[in-house]
mmCIF file of C-alpha atoms and ligand atoms in Angstrom:
data_model
loop_
_atom_site.group_PDB
_atom_site.id
_atom_site.type_symbol
_atom_site.label_atom_id
_atom_site.label_comp_id
_atom_site.label_asym_id
_atom_site.label_seq_id
_atom_site.Cartn_x
_atom_site.Cartn_y
_atom_site.Cartn_z
ATOM 1 C CA MET A 133 -87.354 -133.783 -60.000
ATOM 2 C CA ASN A 134 -91.045 -134.626 -60.503
ATOM 3 C CA ASP A 135 -91.324 -133.954 -64.270
ATOM 4 C CA THR A 136 -95.013 -134.935 -64.701
ATOM 5 C CA PHE A 137 -95.947 -131.362 -65.615
ATOM 6 C CA LEU A 138 -93.248 -131.111 -68.321
ATOM 7 C CA ARG A 139 -94.198 -134.520 -69.747
ATOM 8 C CA ALA A 140 -97.849 -133.456 -70.049
ATOM 9 C CA CYS A 141 -96.802 -130.207 -71.773
ATOM 10 C CA ARG A 142 -94.934 -132.281 -74.358
ATOM 11 C CA GLY A 143 -97.857 -134.683 -74.783
ATOM 12 C CA GLU A 144 -95.997 -137.636 -73.248
ATOM 13 C CA LYS A 145 -97.674 -140.285 -71.077
ATOM 14 C CA THR A 146 -97.967 -139.495 -67.355
ATOM 15 C CA ASP A 147 -99.035 -141.572 -64.325
ATOM 16 C CA TYR A 148 -101.577 -138.927 -63.330
ATOM 17 C CA THR A 149 -102.716 -135.477 -64.486
ATOM 18 C CA PRO A 150 -100.382 -132.742 -63.220
ATOM 19 C CA VAL A 151 -101.924 -129.661 -61.645
ATOM 20 C CA TRP A 152 -100.956 -126.121 -60.644
ATOM 21 C CA LEU A 153 -103.050 -122.992 -60.070
ATOM 22 C CA MET A 154 -102.695 -119.618 -61.682
ATOM 23 C CA ARG A 155 -101.861 -117.077 -58.949
ATOM 24 C CA GLN A 156 -101.149 -119.986 -56.601
ATOM 25 C CA ALA A 157 -98.927 -117.738 -54.486
ATOM 26 C CA GLY A 158 -101.176 -115.045 -53.095
ATOM 27 C CA ARG A 159 -103.454 -113.488 -50.581
ATOM 28 C CA TYR A 160 -105.719 -116.534 -50.019
ATOM 29 C CA LEU A 161 -102.750 -118.134 -48.181
ATOM 30 C CA PRO A 162 -102.177 -116.923 -44.587
ATOM 31 C CA GLU A 163 -98.507 -117.838 -45.071
ATOM 32 C CA TYR A 164 -98.322 -115.344 -47.988
ATOM 33 C CA GLN A 165 -100.105 -112.658 -45.979
ATOM 34 C CA LYS A 166 -97.557 -113.058 -43.211
ATOM 35 C CA VAL A 167 -94.686 -112.251 -45.589
ATOM 36 C CA ARG A 168 -96.702 -109.533 -47.326
ATOM 37 C CA ALA A 169 -97.485 -107.814 -43.996
ATOM 38 C CA LYS A 170 -93.809 -106.873 -43.748
ATOM 39 C CA VAL A 171 -93.302 -105.437 -47.263
ATOM 40 C CA ASP A 172 -95.342 -103.902 -50.069
ATOM 41 C CA PHE A 173 -96.073 -105.963 -53.165
ATOM 42 C CA LEU A 174 -93.381 -104.476 -55.439
ATOM 43 C CA THR A 175 -90.733 -104.845 -52.725
ATOM 44 C CA LEU A 176 -91.755 -108.486 -52.416
ATOM 45 C CA CYS A 177 -91.269 -108.939 -56.170
ATOM 46 C CA LYS A 178 -87.856 -107.244 -55.992
ATOM 47 C CA THR A 179 -86.475 -109.163 -52.974
ATOM 48 C CA PRO A 180 -85.251 -112.527 -54.320
ATOM 49 C CA GLU A 181 -85.256 -114.388 -50.973
ATOM 50 C CA LEU A 182 -88.847 -113.338 -50.231
ATOM 51 C CA ALA A 183 -90.057 -113.890 -53.806
ATOM 52 C CA ALA A 184 -88.538 -117.388 -53.653
ATOM 53 C CA GLU A 185 -90.152 -118.058 -50.267
ATOM 54 C CA VAL A 186 -93.680 -117.240 -51.465
ATOM 55 C CA THR A 187 -93.105 -119.137 -54.735
ATOM 56 C CA ILE A 188 -92.416 -122.301 -52.723
ATOM 57 C CA GLN A 189 -95.351 -121.907 -50.291
ATOM 58 C CA PRO A 190 -98.067 -123.348 -52.584
ATOM 59 C CA VAL A 191 -95.784 -126.214 -53.646
ATOM 60 C CA ASP A 192 -95.458 -127.296 -49.998
ATOM 61 C CA ILE A 193 -99.030 -126.507 -48.952
ATOM 62 C CA LEU A 194 -101.065 -127.596 -51.997
ATOM 63 C CA LYS A 195 -98.662 -130.258 -53.371
ATOM 64 C CA VAL A 196 -98.934 -128.884 -56.893
ATOM 65 C CA ASP A 197 -96.785 -130.276 -59.706
ATOM 66 C CA ALA A 198 -95.193 -126.996 -60.802
ATOM 67 C CA ALA A 199 -94.068 -123.707 -59.284
ATOM 68 C CA ILE A 200 -94.528 -120.330 -60.967
ATOM 69 C CA LEU A 201 -92.021 -117.595 -60.312
ATOM 70 C CA PHE A 202 -93.458 -114.968 -57.993
ATOM 71 C CA SER A 203 -93.477 -111.631 -59.800
ATOM 72 C CA ASP A 204 -95.990 -109.670 -61.856
ATOM 73 C CA ILE A 205 -96.502 -109.128 -65.577
ATOM 74 C CA LEU A 206 -96.058 -105.378 -65.023
ATOM 75 C CA VAL A 207 -92.589 -105.638 -63.437
ATOM 76 C CA PRO A 208 -90.635 -105.191 -66.740
ATOM 77 C CA ILE A 209 -92.721 -102.105 -67.607
ATOM 78 C CA GLU A 210 -91.060 -100.053 -64.876
ATOM 79 C CA PRO A 211 -87.541 -100.210 -66.407
ATOM 80 C CA MET A 212 -89.102 -99.384 -69.802
ATOM 81 C CA GLY A 213 -89.592 -95.967 -68.233
ATOM 82 C CA MET A 214 -93.027 -95.852 -66.583
ATOM 83 C CA LYS A 215 -93.634 -95.253 -62.894
ATOM 84 C CA LEU A 216 -95.527 -98.249 -61.471
ATOM 85 C CA GLU A 217 -97.520 -98.478 -58.281
ATOM 86 C CA PHE A 218 -99.823 -101.137 -56.827
ATOM 87 C CA SER A 219 -102.631 -99.434 -54.972
ATOM 88 C CA GLU A 220 -104.573 -101.537 -52.424
ATOM 89 C CA SER A 221 -107.876 -100.157 -53.696
ATOM 90 C CA LYS A 222 -107.318 -99.425 -57.391
ATOM 91 C CA GLY A 223 -104.911 -102.194 -58.403
ATOM 92 C CA PRO A 224 -101.950 -101.346 -60.642
ATOM 93 C CA ILE A 225 -101.315 -97.741 -61.693
ATOM 94 C CA LEU A 226 -98.914 -96.738 -64.485
ATOM 95 C CA TYR A 227 -98.291 -92.995 -64.419
ATOM 96 C CA ASP A 228 -98.203 -90.834 -67.588
ATOM 97 C CA PRO A 229 -99.911 -93.370 -69.878
ATOM 98 C CA ILE A 230 -98.679 -93.867 -73.437
ATOM 99 C CA ARG A 231 -100.918 -91.949 -75.853
ATOM 100 C CA LYS A 232 -98.705 -89.956 -78.270
ATOM 101 C CA GLU A 233 -95.647 -90.469 -80.454
ATOM 102 C CA VAL A 234 -93.272 -88.847 -77.919
ATOM 103 C CA ASP A 235 -94.522 -91.272 -75.263
ATOM 104 C CA VAL A 236 -93.642 -94.272 -77.431
ATOM 105 C CA LEU A 237 -90.279 -92.774 -78.444
ATOM 106 C CA LYS A 238 -89.143 -92.275 -74.859
ATOM 107 C CA LEU A 239 -89.774 -95.929 -73.870
ATOM 108 C CA ARG A 240 -86.676 -98.119 -73.579
ATOM 109 C CA THR A 241 -86.491 -101.808 -74.458
ATOM 110 C CA ILE A 242 -85.066 -103.451 -71.370
ATOM 111 C CA LYS A 243 -81.987 -105.585 -70.824
ATOM 112 C CA ALA A 244 -83.343 -107.970 -68.215
ATOM 113 C CA GLN A 245 -79.963 -108.995 -66.784
ATOM 114 C CA GLU A 246 -79.276 -105.388 -65.781
ATOM 115 C CA ASP A 247 -82.785 -104.000 -65.349
ATOM 116 C CA VAL A 248 -84.480 -106.781 -63.350
ATOM 117 C CA PRO A 249 -81.570 -108.725 -61.786
ATOM 118 C CA PHE A 250 -83.807 -109.689 -58.828
ATOM 119 C CA VAL A 251 -85.859 -111.935 -61.140
ATOM 120 C CA ILE A 252 -82.746 -113.826 -62.227
ATOM 121 C CA GLU A 253 -81.589 -114.086 -58.618
ATOM 122 C CA ALA A 254 -84.974 -115.458 -57.452
ATOM 123 C CA ILE A 255 -84.872 -118.126 -60.188
ATOM 124 C CA LYS A 256 -81.388 -119.225 -59.099
ATOM 125 C CA ILE A 257 -82.492 -119.584 -55.461
ATOM 126 C CA LEU A 258 -85.589 -121.524 -56.539
ATOM 127 C CA LEU A 259 -83.706 -123.975 -58.735
ATOM 128 C CA SER A 260 -81.602 -125.009 -55.757
ATOM 129 C CA LYS A 261 -84.692 -125.660 -53.611
ATOM 130 C CA LEU A 262 -87.560 -126.929 -55.774
ATOM 131 C CA ASN A 263 -88.381 -130.540 -56.581
ATOM 132 C CA VAL A 264 -90.945 -129.594 -59.243
ATOM 133 C CA PRO A 265 -90.445 -127.633 -62.493
ATOM 134 C CA LEU A 266 -90.326 -123.835 -62.374
ATOM 135 C CA ILE A 267 -92.498 -121.848 -64.792
ATOM 136 C CA GLY A 268 -91.238 -118.447 -65.926
ATOM 137 C CA PHE A 269 -93.703 -115.978 -67.400
ATOM 138 C CA SER A 270 -94.438 -112.725 -69.125
ATOM 139 C CA GLY A 271 -97.487 -110.710 -70.079
ATOM 140 C CA ALA A 272 -98.369 -110.850 -73.777
ATOM 141 C CA PRO A 273 -97.678 -107.618 -75.695
ATOM 142 C CA PHE A 274 -101.355 -106.718 -76.152
ATOM 143 C CA THR A 275 -102.190 -107.152 -72.466
ATOM 144 C CA LEU A 276 -99.118 -105.132 -71.443
ATOM 145 C CA ALA A 277 -100.039 -102.438 -73.985
ATOM 146 C CA THR A 278 -103.527 -102.065 -72.452
ATOM 147 C CA TYR A 279 -102.009 -101.284 -69.040
ATOM 148 C CA MET A 280 -99.479 -98.871 -70.574
ATOM 149 C CA ILE A 281 -102.043 -97.033 -72.712
ATOM 150 C CA GLU A 282 -104.886 -96.978 -70.163
ATOM 151 C CA GLY A 283 -102.573 -96.291 -67.206
ATOM 152 C CA GLY A 284 -104.003 -99.245 -65.277
ATOM 153 C CA SER A 285 -106.989 -101.559 -65.433
ATOM 154 C CA SER A 286 -109.866 -100.504 -67.667
ATOM 155 C CA LYS A 287 -113.496 -101.210 -68.453
ATOM 156 C CA ASN A 288 -113.869 -100.476 -72.158
ATOM 157 C CA PHE A 289 -110.230 -100.048 -73.245
ATOM 158 C CA VAL A 290 -111.190 -97.002 -75.299
ATOM 159 C CA ASN A 291 -107.701 -95.458 -75.364
ATOM 160 C CA THR A 292 -106.125 -98.739 -76.482
ATOM 161 C CA LYS A 293 -108.626 -99.244 -79.281
ATOM 162 C CA LYS A 294 -108.373 -95.577 -80.238
ATOM 163 C CA MET A 295 -104.627 -95.982 -80.851
ATOM 164 C CA MET A 296 -105.188 -99.311 -82.657
ATOM 165 C CA PHE A 297 -107.785 -97.881 -85.042
ATOM 166 C CA GLN A 298 -106.722 -94.210 -85.337
ATOM 167 C CA ALA A 299 -102.932 -94.511 -85.203
ATOM 168 C CA PRO A 300 -102.111 -98.063 -86.304
ATOM 169 C CA GLU A 301 -98.494 -97.205 -87.122
ATOM 170 C CA LEU A 302 -97.860 -95.773 -83.686
ATOM 171 C CA TYR A 303 -99.623 -98.777 -82.152
ATOM 172 C CA SER A 304 -97.383 -101.207 -84.042
ATOM 173 C CA ARG A 305 -94.244 -99.290 -83.009
ATOM 174 C CA LEU A 306 -95.337 -99.556 -79.386
ATOM 175 C CA MET A 307 -96.136 -103.256 -79.779
ATOM 176 C CA ASP A 308 -92.737 -103.899 -81.404
ATOM 177 C CA LYS A 309 -90.965 -102.256 -78.462
ATOM 178 C CA ILE A 310 -92.974 -104.266 -75.950
ATOM 179 C CA THR A 311 -92.362 -107.476 -77.904
ATOM 180 C CA ASP A 312 -88.586 -106.870 -77.920
ATOM 181 C CA THR A 313 -88.728 -106.365 -74.149
ATOM 182 C CA VAL A 314 -90.806 -109.521 -73.594
ATOM 183 C CA ILE A 315 -88.368 -111.600 -75.673
ATOM 184 C CA ASP A 316 -85.358 -110.310 -73.743
ATOM 185 C CA TYR A 317 -87.182 -110.805 -70.433
ATOM 186 C CA LEU A 318 -88.162 -114.412 -71.213
ATOM 187 C CA GLN A 319 -84.714 -115.166 -72.657
ATOM 188 C CA ALA A 320 -83.134 -114.041 -69.370
ATOM 189 C CA GLN A 321 -85.477 -116.301 -67.389
ATOM 190 C CA ILE A 322 -84.655 -119.232 -69.677
ATOM 191 C CA ASP A 323 -80.901 -118.541 -69.380
ATOM 192 C CA ALA A 324 -81.355 -118.579 -65.586
ATOM 193 C CA GLY A 325 -82.949 -122.033 -65.862
ATOM 194 C CA VAL A 326 -86.777 -121.967 -65.865
ATOM 195 C CA HIS A 327 -88.245 -125.199 -67.253
ATOM 196 C CA ALA A 328 -91.283 -123.789 -69.102
ATOM 197 C CA ILE A 329 -92.771 -120.392 -69.856
ATOM 198 C CA GLN A 330 -96.312 -119.051 -69.829
ATOM 199 C CA VAL A 331 -97.437 -115.977 -71.747
ATOM 200 C CA PHE A 332 -100.466 -114.342 -70.066
ATOM 201 C CA ASP A 333 -102.847 -112.553 -72.454
ATOM 202 C CA SER A 334 -105.431 -111.569 -69.852
ATOM 203 C CA TRP A 335 -107.183 -109.009 -72.056
ATOM 204 C CA ALA A 336 -107.097 -110.783 -75.444
ATOM 205 C CA GLY A 337 -110.814 -111.493 -74.999
ATOM 206 C CA ILE A 338 -111.801 -107.835 -75.314
ATOM 207 C CA LEU A 339 -110.899 -108.009 -79.016
ATOM 208 C CA SER A 340 -113.039 -109.370 -81.839
ATOM 209 C CA PRO A 341 -111.457 -112.383 -83.564
ATOM 210 C CA VAL A 342 -110.383 -110.312 -86.591
ATOM 211 C CA ASP A 343 -108.783 -107.621 -84.426
ATOM 212 C CA PHE A 344 -107.117 -110.226 -82.219
ATOM 213 C CA GLU A 345 -105.626 -111.731 -85.373
ATOM 214 C CA ASN A 346 -104.418 -108.354 -86.680
ATOM 215 C CA TYR A 347 -103.413 -106.459 -83.541
ATOM 216 C CA ALA A 348 -102.373 -109.048 -80.939
ATOM 217 C CA LEU A 349 -101.566 -112.431 -82.485
ATOM 218 C CA PRO A 350 -98.578 -111.486 -84.727
ATOM 219 C CA TYR A 351 -96.570 -110.293 -81.710
ATOM 220 C CA VAL A 352 -97.368 -113.456 -79.711
ATOM 221 C CA GLN A 353 -96.325 -115.522 -82.742
ATOM 222 C CA ARG A 354 -92.973 -113.703 -82.887
ATOM 223 C CA ILE A 355 -92.343 -114.460 -79.195
ATOM 224 C CA ILE A 356 -93.334 -118.112 -79.408
ATOM 225 C CA LYS A 357 -91.313 -118.658 -82.599
ATOM 226 C CA THR A 358 -88.221 -117.402 -80.752
ATOM 227 C CA PHE A 359 -88.500 -120.089 -78.064
ATOM 228 C CA LYS A 360 -90.245 -122.923 -79.925
ATOM 229 C CA GLY A 361 -88.604 -126.315 -79.468
ATOM 230 C CA ARG A 362 -86.367 -125.140 -76.615
ATOM 231 C CA LEU A 363 -88.835 -125.579 -73.745
ATOM 232 C CA PRO A 364 -92.621 -125.886 -73.387
ATOM 233 C CA VAL A 365 -94.458 -122.629 -74.114
ATOM 234 C CA ILE A 366 -97.956 -122.098 -72.685
ATOM 235 C CA TYR A 367 -100.197 -119.367 -74.112
ATOM 236 C CA PHE A 368 -103.208 -118.301 -72.047
ATOM 237 C CA ALA A 369 -105.632 -115.935 -73.763
ATOM 238 C CA PHE A 370 -108.282 -115.262 -71.135
ATOM 239 C CA ASN A 371 -111.851 -115.039 -72.440
ATOM 240 C CA GLY A 372 -110.688 -116.485 -75.741
ATOM 241 C CA SER A 373 -113.022 -119.475 -75.995
ATOM 242 C CA ALA A 374 -114.879 -117.985 -78.961
ATOM 243 C CA MET A 375 -111.701 -117.698 -81.050
ATOM 244 C CA LEU A 376 -109.708 -120.828 -80.191
ATOM 245 C CA ASP A 377 -109.103 -121.612 -83.866
ATOM 246 C CA THR A 378 -107.265 -118.271 -84.153
ATOM 247 C CA ILE A 379 -105.522 -118.625 -80.784
ATOM 248 C CA LYS A 380 -104.148 -121.963 -81.961
ATOM 249 C CA LYS A 381 -102.170 -120.095 -84.628
ATOM 250 C CA SER A 382 -99.994 -118.706 -81.804
ATOM 251 C CA GLY A 383 -97.849 -121.820 -82.193
ATOM 252 C CA ALA A 384 -97.815 -122.566 -78.442
ATOM 253 C CA ASP A 385 -97.214 -126.113 -77.187
ATOM 254 C CA VAL A 386 -99.975 -125.725 -74.586
ATOM 255 C CA LEU A 387 -103.116 -123.564 -74.760
ATOM 256 C CA GLY A 388 -104.675 -122.288 -71.524
ATOM 257 C CA LEU A 389 -108.479 -122.394 -71.359
ATOM 258 C CA ASP A 390 -110.910 -120.444 -69.212
ATOM 259 C CA TRP A 391 -114.101 -122.068 -67.861
ATOM 260 C CA ARG A 392 -116.550 -120.685 -70.395
ATOM 261 C CA ILE A 393 -116.180 -123.715 -72.663
ATOM 262 C CA ASN A 394 -116.469 -127.454 -72.040
ATOM 263 C CA ILE A 395 -112.938 -128.748 -72.262
ATOM 264 C CA ALA A 396 -114.005 -131.528 -74.669
ATOM 265 C CA ASP A 397 -115.493 -128.939 -77.068
ATOM 266 C CA ALA A 398 -112.295 -126.874 -76.852
ATOM 267 C CA ILE A 399 -110.211 -129.949 -77.723
ATOM 268 C CA LYS A 400 -112.440 -130.634 -80.759
ATOM 269 C CA ILE A 401 -111.620 -127.141 -82.056
ATOM 270 C CA ILE A 402 -107.934 -127.168 -81.142
ATOM 271 C CA GLY A 403 -107.231 -130.737 -82.283
ATOM 272 C CA ASN A 404 -104.860 -133.184 -80.668
ATOM 273 C CA ASP A 405 -101.548 -131.742 -81.742
ATOM 274 C CA VAL A 406 -101.294 -129.270 -78.840
ATOM 275 C CA ALA A 407 -101.805 -129.844 -75.118
ATOM 276 C CA VAL A 408 -104.388 -127.975 -73.039
ATOM 277 C CA GLN A 409 -104.345 -126.410 -69.581
ATOM 278 C CA GLY A 410 -107.407 -125.631 -67.506
ATOM 279 C CA ASN A 411 -110.211 -124.998 -66.903
ATOM 280 C CA LEU A 412 -112.054 -124.993 -63.568
ATOM 281 C CA ASP A 413 -113.991 -121.844 -62.617
ATOM 282 C CA PRO A 414 -111.968 -120.502 -59.642
ATOM 283 C CA CYS A 415 -115.232 -119.855 -57.771
ATOM 284 C CA THR A 416 -115.976 -123.591 -57.815
ATOM 285 C CA LEU A 417 -113.517 -123.635 -54.900
ATOM 286 C CA LEU A 418 -116.155 -121.791 -52.842
ATOM 287 C CA GLY A 419 -118.322 -124.935 -53.064
ATOM 288 C CA SER A 420 -118.413 -128.157 -51.087
ATOM 289 C CA ARG A 421 -115.833 -130.939 -51.316
ATOM 290 C CA ASP A 422 -118.321 -133.025 -53.315
ATOM 291 C CA LEU A 423 -119.020 -130.206 -55.761
ATOM 292 C CA ILE A 424 -115.286 -129.637 -56.285
ATOM 293 C CA LYS A 425 -114.744 -133.366 -56.855
ATOM 294 C CA ASP A 426 -117.608 -133.537 -59.341
ATOM 295 C CA ARG A 427 -116.327 -130.590 -61.395
ATOM 296 C CA VAL A 428 -112.764 -131.932 -61.350
ATOM 297 C CA GLU A 429 -113.997 -135.307 -62.596
ATOM 298 C CA ARG A 430 -115.951 -133.713 -65.442
ATOM 299 C CA ILE A 431 -112.862 -131.860 -66.637
ATOM 300 C CA LEU A 432 -110.674 -134.969 -66.378
ATOM 301 C CA ASN A 433 -113.239 -136.977 -68.381
ATOM 302 C CA GLY A 434 -113.583 -134.214 -70.956
ATOM 303 C CA SER A 435 -109.855 -133.950 -71.562
ATOM 304 C CA LYS A 436 -109.210 -137.572 -72.556
ATOM 305 C CA GLN A 437 -108.788 -136.757 -76.268
ATOM 306 C CA ALA A 438 -106.190 -134.041 -75.675
ATOM 307 C CA LYS A 439 -102.571 -134.462 -76.664
ATOM 308 C CA GLY A 440 -101.794 -133.645 -73.036
ATOM 309 C CA HIS A 441 -103.689 -132.066 -70.152
ATOM 310 C CA ILE A 442 -102.430 -129.950 -67.283
ATOM 311 C CA PHE A 443 -105.173 -129.300 -64.757
ATOM 312 C CA ASN A 444 -105.517 -125.654 -63.698
ATOM 313 C CA LEU A 445 -108.113 -123.048 -62.888
ATOM 314 C CA GLY A 446 -109.612 -121.062 -65.754
ATOM 315 C CA HIS A 447 -108.122 -117.880 -64.222
ATOM 316 C CA GLY A 448 -106.265 -116.879 -61.079
ATOM 317 C CA ILE A 449 -107.320 -118.096 -57.650
ATOM 318 C CA LEU A 450 -109.169 -115.431 -55.641
ATOM 319 C CA PRO A 451 -108.343 -114.082 -52.151
ATOM 320 C CA GLU A 452 -111.751 -115.366 -50.942
ATOM 321 C CA ILE A 453 -110.906 -119.049 -51.554
ATOM 322 C CA PRO A 454 -110.351 -121.196 -48.431
ATOM 323 C CA PRO A 455 -106.916 -122.837 -48.825
ATOM 324 C CA GLU A 456 -108.303 -126.220 -47.710
ATOM 325 C CA ASN A 457 -110.596 -126.218 -50.752
ATOM 326 C CA ALA A 458 -107.626 -125.632 -53.061
ATOM 327 C CA ILE A 459 -105.906 -128.557 -51.325
ATOM 328 C CA SER A 460 -109.035 -130.700 -51.903
ATOM 329 C CA MET A 461 -108.973 -129.800 -55.578
ATOM 330 C CA VAL A 462 -105.338 -130.854 -56.009
ATOM 331 C CA GLU A 463 -106.015 -134.117 -54.132
ATOM 332 C CA ALA A 464 -109.059 -134.809 -56.315
ATOM 333 C CA VAL A 465 -107.069 -134.246 -59.522
ATOM 334 C CA HIS A 466 -104.304 -136.580 -58.370
ATOM 335 C CA GLU A 467 -106.642 -139.324 -57.097
ATOM 336 C CA LEU A 468 -109.185 -139.317 -59.906
ATOM 337 C CA SER A 469 -106.607 -139.232 -62.702
ATOM 338 C CA LEU A 470 -104.341 -141.960 -61.323
ATOM 339 C CA LYS A 471 -103.826 -144.588 -64.011
HETATM 340 O O1 LIG B 613 -99.325 -116.996 -60.351
HETATM 341 C C1 LIG B 613 -98.535 -116.744 -59.430
HETATM 342 O O2 LIG B 613 -98.653 -117.210 -58.272
HETATM 343 C C2 LIG B 613 -97.312 -115.904 -59.726
HETATM 344 C C3 LIG B 613 -97.429 -114.499 -59.506
HETATM 345 C C4 LIG B 613 -98.298 -113.620 -60.386
HETATM 346 C C5 LIG B 613 -98.888 -112.426 -59.888
HETATM 347 N N1 LIG B 613 -99.465 -111.758 -60.925
HETATM 348 C C6 LIG B 613 -98.839 -111.988 -58.483
HETATM 349 C C7 LIG B 613 -99.723 -110.911 -58.021
HETATM 350 C C8 LIG B 613 -98.590 -113.687 -61.750
HETATM 351 C C9 LIG B 613 -98.257 -114.756 -62.763
HETATM 352 C C10 LIG B 613 -99.324 -112.495 -62.079
HETATM 353 C C11 LIG B 613 -99.789 -112.169 -63.435
HETATM 354 C C12 LIG B 613 -100.637 -110.988 -63.650
HETATM 355 N N2 LIG B 613 -100.577 -109.770 -63.048
HETATM 356 C C13 LIG B 613 -101.635 -110.922 -64.649
HETATM 357 C C14 LIG B 613 -101.981 -112.025 -65.614
HETATM 358 C C15 LIG B 613 -102.852 -113.054 -65.015
HETATM 359 C C16 LIG B 613 -104.261 -112.615 -64.756
HETATM 360 O O3 LIG B 613 -104.630 -112.576 -63.562
HETATM 361 O O4 LIG B 613 -104.994 -112.322 -65.704
HETATM 362 C C17 LIG B 613 -102.206 -109.637 -64.593
HETATM 363 C C18 LIG B 613 -103.328 -109.107 -65.467
HETATM 364 C C19 LIG B 613 -101.521 -108.909 -63.583
HETATM 365 C C20 LIG B 613 -101.724 -107.490 -63.184
HETATM 366 C C21 LIG B 613 -102.111 -107.341 -61.773
HETATM 367 N N3 LIG B 613 -101.288 -107.631 -60.702
HETATM 368 C C22 LIG B 613 -103.328 -106.847 -61.247
HETATM 369 C C23 LIG B 613 -104.508 -106.406 -62.090
HETATM 370 C C24 LIG B 613 -103.223 -106.851 -59.851
HETATM 371 C C25 LIG B 613 -104.210 -106.300 -58.864
HETATM 372 C C26 LIG B 613 -105.355 -107.210 -58.661
HETATM 373 C C27 LIG B 613 -105.053 -108.190 -57.574
HETATM 374 O O5 LIG B 613 -105.283 -109.398 -57.760
HETATM 375 O O6 LIG B 613 -104.612 -107.732 -56.501
HETATM 376 C C28 LIG B 613 -101.943 -107.395 -59.522
HETATM 377 C C29 LIG B 613 -101.397 -107.614 -58.163
HETATM 378 C C30 LIG B 613 -100.859 -108.980 -57.844
HETATM 379 N N4 LIG B 613 -100.082 -109.755 -58.666
HETATM 380 C C31 LIG B 613 -101.001 -109.652 -56.595
HETATM 381 C C32 LIG B 613 -100.297 -110.869 -56.705
HETATM 382 C C33 LIG B 613 -100.099 -111.912 -55.624
HETATM 383 C C34 LIG B 613 -101.713 -109.103 -55.355
HETATM 384 C C35 LIG B 613 -100.810 -108.121 -54.708
HETATM 385 C C36 LIG B 613 -100.861 -108.129 -53.208
HETATM 386 O O7 LIG B 613 -100.223 -108.991 -52.571
HETATM 387 O O8 LIG B 613 -101.504 -107.222 -52.669
#
């Protein structure tokens, strides 16, 4: 197996900088659309053979150095007891959002082996086929809580913050239940054989640093402590560049960075005892080959002082990106970083 990605996560020397893309399996690939035309998104997540097929597509097409399991952060929410739907126009919908004590009480903490066996099955298929490491993942408790409390995506997250500030005890009971579920869910993926895990905190950046530290970080710390030392753990707090010193306290081996900070400045704040992952603006891939190459080179140059660097986008790739530009990016990372 090509273990360049895992070596970089651990801060070991590598021949070149490994690269993968968040959301690398997805609608920008015609090959994904072909599979997706036959089934809806949730069915795709729940059909191990198809989930495995689309997981492998970007590895073959883009030649990335890691695969990420095809699923969604909201998949374990359904067995907790909420009806989940992915609407083409509105994105994810969670029915009967969690607002009151009875809502929190009726939520179950899942047993992944029984509740999401298709995830375990997809991992097993993938391990027999992949020649690069497989990343398992989960949403972070705060990000999952926003979807559960708002009932979907949100603009100002008023209901989430209302519970945080008006009913902090209820909020912490909800967060404890979600955290227990996340730990069981990641444990099941690790037992099935994933080589690294990433915790996605897509909405961490809507919190002030003090509220992030009080209402989101402790739960992430509990998760990371559970798995620390067993396999590389990546923590990605989107829009978190203004609170990297606090994010570092998560204890993760690798911190994901979005594009709003120069990677060299981020490394100065974080120090050289954790590795970094990032941080190209996904929309750079709408530019010319030369522009892409230039921005890749800047990030590679800026990351020299890091303990380890995994090249990635600063957030998920978008459906509008031409696949050939994503291929150019991966080629540029491999060529320009070759030692
Ligand atoms: O990275 C990968 O290739 C693995 C698969 C993956 C998906 N979602 C597939 C997906 C991963 C790791 C995720 C994580 C995820 N899902 C996050 C965290 C990362 C981030 O983007 O911040 C979040 C917030 C979600 C929730 C979610 N899922 C939303 C808001 C949406 C709708 C918006 C959109 O992009 O369509 C989804 C749907 C989704 N998840 C799709 C894919 C490929 C598109 C579904 C389709 O095929 O129609």
